[in-house]
Amino acid sequence: EADFYNPGDLERRINEGEVDTGSYGIINLGEALTAGTKLAIYAAAFRANQHLVVPINSPIRSLEDLKGKKLAIQPRGGGGHMVFRTAIKFFGMDLDRDFNLVFSTNPQAVDFLKKGQVDAALVAYPLLAPLMASGNYRAVFKVDDLWQQKFGRSMPFVVLVGHADWLRANPVIAERIRATWLEAARFMRD
């Protein structure tokens, strides 16, 4: 049986033992493991794919230019929020101090940007594609590019995890989930 939840709700359900396995933001996973959760990673799912998007004529051209601006970002504690918060720390910036945050879902972020209610938005695929295709917006950077600039490799964003005891008891199911996830990713890429 497969149930579908928003990412934050899925992570909570995994932590509370309601769900045996699922996708999990890598930074949130670090915090859960520190708190004593007995989870294990069994596959990398994808890297950070959020882009900082601005109107085509925006003066924002860099992370530094974003300081003090109104930024639409995923809710506090969610994967997109945590990854961006972590990445910019390595550039001496603090998410809460340096930006005027507007918390939103990805669709809301796009809507806020289109209505001119924010200066910039963190947007991921598939919602990024129509924005870019419209010719009215441009990407300033991809969050993963910040990480690569600093560390020379991609930032893992989401991994597949399971409760350690469930993974030991269900290795065939875990492998089938991993294989299905990879097949779907290849299908979308190709």
CSV table of C-alpha atoms in Angstrom, one decimal:
chain,number,residue,atom,x,y,z
A,1,GLU,CA,0.0,0.0,0.0
A,2,ALA,CA,1.3,3.5,-0.9
A,3,ASP,CA,0.1,6.7,0.6
A,4,PHE,CA,1.2,10.2,-0.5
A,5,TYR,CA,1.9,13.0,1.9
A,6,ASN,CA,3.5,16.4,1.6
A,7,PRO,CA,7.2,16.2,2.4
A,8,GLY,CA,7.1,17.7,5.9
A,9,ASP,CA,4.1,15.5,6.9
A,10,LEU,CA,5.8,12.4,5.5
A,11,GLU,CA,9.0,13.1,7.5
A,12,ARG,CA,6.9,13.6,10.7
A,13,ARG,CA,5.0,10.3,10.0
A,14,ILE,CA,8.3,8.5,9.5
A,15,ASN,CA,9.7,9.9,12.7
A,16,GLU,CA,6.5,8.9,14.7
A,17,GLY,CA,6.6,5.3,13.3
A,18,GLU,CA,3.3,5.7,11.3
A,19,VAL,CA,5.2,5.1,8.0
A,20,ASP,CA,8.0,2.6,7.6
A,21,THR,CA,9.8,4.2,4.6
A,22,GLY,CA,9.8,7.2,2.3
A,23,SER,CA,11.7,10.2,1.1
A,24,TYR,CA,13.4,12.5,3.5
A,25,GLY,CA,15.2,15.8,3.3
A,26,ILE,CA,18.9,15.2,4.0
A,27,ILE,CA,19.3,18.1,6.4
A,28,ASN,CA,16.1,17.3,8.3
A,29,LEU,CA,17.4,13.7,8.5
A,30,GLY,CA,20.5,14.8,10.2
A,31,GLU,CA,18.4,16.6,12.8
A,32,ALA,CA,16.2,13.5,13.3
A,33,LEU,CA,19.2,11.2,13.7
A,34,THR,CA,20.8,13.6,16.2
A,35,ALA,CA,17.5,13.4,18.1
A,36,GLY,CA,17.8,9.6,18.2
A,37,THR,CA,15.6,8.4,15.4
A,38,LYS,CA,16.7,5.0,14.1
A,39,LEU,CA,16.5,5.6,10.4
A,40,ALA,CA,18.9,4.4,7.6
A,41,ILE,CA,19.4,5.7,4.1
A,42,TYR,CA,19.0,3.2,1.4
A,43,ALA,CA,19.1,5.4,-1.7
A,44,ALA,CA,19.9,8.9,-2.8
A,45,ALA,CA,16.8,10.4,-4.4
A,46,PHE,CA,17.8,13.7,-5.9
A,47,ARG,CA,20.0,16.7,-5.4
A,48,ALA,CA,18.9,20.3,-4.5
A,49,ASN,CA,17.0,21.5,-7.5
A,50,GLN,CA,15.6,24.8,-6.3
A,51,HIS,CA,16.4,27.9,-8.4
A,52,LEU,CA,16.2,31.5,-7.3
A,53,VAL,CA,13.9,33.1,-9.8
A,54,VAL,CA,13.3,36.8,-10.4
A,55,PRO,CA,11.5,38.9,-13.0
A,56,ILE,CA,13.5,39.3,-16.2
A,57,ASN,CA,14.2,43.0,-15.5
A,58,SER,CA,15.1,42.5,-11.8
A,59,PRO,CA,18.3,44.1,-10.5
A,60,ILE,CA,19.0,41.0,-8.5
A,61,ARG,CA,22.0,39.2,-10.1
A,62,SER,CA,23.6,37.4,-7.1
A,63,LEU,CA,23.0,36.1,-3.7
A,64,GLU,CA,24.4,39.3,-2.2
A,65,ASP,CA,21.9,41.4,-4.2
A,66,LEU,CA,19.1,39.4,-2.6
A,67,LYS,CA,19.9,40.8,0.9
A,68,GLY,CA,16.9,42.7,2.4
A,69,LYS,CA,14.6,41.6,-0.4
A,70,LYS,CA,11.3,39.9,-0.1
A,71,LEU,CA,11.8,36.2,-0.8
A,72,ALA,CA,9.1,33.5,-1.3
A,73,ILE,CA,10.5,30.3,0.3
A,74,GLN,CA,9.1,27.0,1.4
A,75,PRO,CA,7.8,26.7,5.0
A,76,ARG,CA,10.3,26.8,7.9
A,77,GLY,CA,11.7,23.4,8.6
A,78,GLY,CA,10.8,22.0,5.1
A,79,GLY,CA,13.5,20.7,2.8
A,80,GLY,CA,13.8,23.7,0.5
A,81,HIS,CA,14.0,26.0,3.5
A,82,MET,CA,16.6,23.9,5.3
A,83,VAL,CA,18.8,23.4,2.2
A,84,PHE,CA,18.8,27.1,1.3
A,85,ARG,CA,19.4,28.1,4.9
A,86,THR,CA,22.4,25.7,5.1
A,87,ALA,CA,23.9,26.7,1.7
A,88,ILE,CA,23.9,30.4,2.4
A,89,LYS,CA,25.5,30.0,5.8
A,90,PHE,CA,28.7,29.1,4.0
A,91,PHE,CA,28.6,32.6,2.3
A,92,GLY,CA,28.2,34.4,5.6
A,93,MET,CA,24.5,35.0,5.3
A,94,ASP,CA,21.6,34.2,7.7
A,95,LEU,CA,18.2,33.4,6.3
A,96,ASP,CA,16.2,35.1,9.1
A,97,ARG,CA,18.5,38.2,9.4
A,98,ASP,CA,19.3,38.9,5.8
A,99,PHE,CA,16.0,38.4,4.0
A,100,ASN,CA,12.3,39.4,4.3
A,101,LEU,CA,10.8,35.9,4.1
A,102,VAL,CA,7.4,35.0,2.8
A,103,PHE,CA,6.7,31.3,3.6
A,104,SER,CA,4.8,29.5,0.8
A,105,THR,CA,4.3,26.3,-1.1
A,106,ASN,CA,6.0,26.1,-4.5
A,107,PRO,CA,2.7,27.0,-6.3
A,108,GLN,CA,2.1,30.0,-4.0
A,109,ALA,CA,5.7,31.1,-4.5
A,110,VAL,CA,5.1,31.2,-8.3
A,111,ASP,CA,1.9,33.1,-7.8
A,112,PHE,CA,3.5,35.6,-5.5
A,113,LEU,CA,6.3,36.2,-8.0
A,114,LYS,CA,3.8,36.6,-10.9
A,115,LYS,CA,1.7,39.1,-8.9
A,116,GLY,CA,4.8,41.1,-7.9
A,117,GLN,CA,4.3,40.4,-4.2
A,118,VAL,CA,7.9,39.2,-3.8
A,119,ASP,CA,11.2,40.2,-5.3
A,120,ALA,CA,12.3,36.6,-5.8
A,121,ALA,CA,11.2,33.1,-5.2
A,122,LEU,CA,12.8,29.7,-4.7
A,123,VAL,CA,11.2,27.5,-7.3
A,124,ALA,CA,11.7,23.9,-8.2
A,125,TYR,CA,10.7,21.8,-11.2
A,126,PRO,CA,8.2,21.2,-12.6
A,127,LEU,CA,6.9,24.7,-11.7
A,128,LEU,CA,10.1,26.3,-12.9
A,129,ALA,CA,9.8,25.2,-16.5
A,130,PRO,CA,6.7,27.3,-17.5
A,131,LEU,CA,8.2,30.3,-15.7
A,132,MET,CA,11.4,30.1,-17.6
A,133,ALA,CA,9.6,29.3,-20.9
A,134,SER,CA,7.5,32.4,-20.6
A,135,GLY,CA,10.5,34.7,-21.1
A,136,ASN,CA,9.3,36.9,-18.2
A,137,TYR,CA,11.6,35.4,-15.6
A,138,ARG,CA,15.2,34.3,-15.2
A,139,ALA,CA,17.1,32.1,-12.7
A,140,VAL,CA,19.8,33.9,-10.8
A,141,PHE,CA,21.3,30.6,-9.5
A,142,LYS,CA,20.4,27.1,-8.6
A,143,VAL,CA,20.9,26.3,-4.9
A,144,ASP,CA,23.0,23.3,-5.8
A,145,ASP,CA,25.4,25.7,-7.7
A,146,LEU,CA,26.1,27.5,-4.4
A,147,TRP,CA,27.0,24.2,-2.8
A,148,GLN,CA,29.1,23.1,-5.7
A,149,GLN,CA,30.9,26.5,-5.7
A,150,LYS,CA,31.8,26.0,-2.1
A,151,PHE,CA,32.5,22.2,-2.0
A,152,GLY,CA,33.0,21.1,-5.5
A,153,ARG,CA,30.2,18.6,-5.6
A,154,SER,CA,26.4,18.4,-5.6
A,155,MET,CA,24.4,18.8,-2.4
A,156,PRO,CA,22.2,15.8,-1.7
A,157,PHE,CA,18.7,17.0,-1.1
A,158,VAL,CA,16.4,14.0,-0.6
A,159,VAL,CA,17.2,10.4,0.3
A,160,LEU,CA,15.1,7.3,0.7
A,161,VAL,CA,15.1,6.2,4.3
A,162,GLY,CA,13.5,3.4,6.3
A,163,HIS,CA,13.4,2.4,10.0
A,164,ALA,CA,16.4,0.3,10.5
A,165,ASP,CA,14.4,-2.7,11.8
A,166,TRP,CA,12.0,-2.4,8.9
A,167,LEU,CA,14.9,-2.4,6.4
A,168,ARG,CA,16.4,-5.5,8.0
A,169,ALA,CA,13.1,-7.3,7.8
A,170,ASN,CA,12.1,-6.1,4.3
A,171,PRO,CA,15.3,-5.9,2.1
A,172,VAL,CA,13.4,-7.1,-1.0
A,173,ILE,CA,10.7,-4.5,-0.7
A,174,ALA,CA,13.3,-1.7,0.0
A,175,GLU,CA,15.2,-2.8,-3.1
A,176,ARG,CA,12.0,-2.7,-5.2
A,177,ILE,CA,11.2,0.8,-3.9
A,178,ARG,CA,14.7,1.9,-4.7
A,179,ALA,CA,14.7,0.4,-8.2
A,180,THR,CA,11.2,1.9,-8.9
A,181,TRP,CA,12.4,5.3,-7.8
A,182,LEU,CA,15.5,5.2,-10.0
A,183,GLU,CA,13.4,3.9,-13.0
A,184,ALA,CA,11.0,6.8,-12.6
A,185,ALA,CA,13.9,9.3,-12.3
A,186,ARG,CA,15.5,7.9,-15.5
A,187,PHE,CA,12.2,8.0,-17.3
A,188,MET,CA,11.7,11.7,-16.4
A,189,ARG,CA,15.3,12.6,-17.3
A,190,ASP,CA,15.2,10.8,-20.7
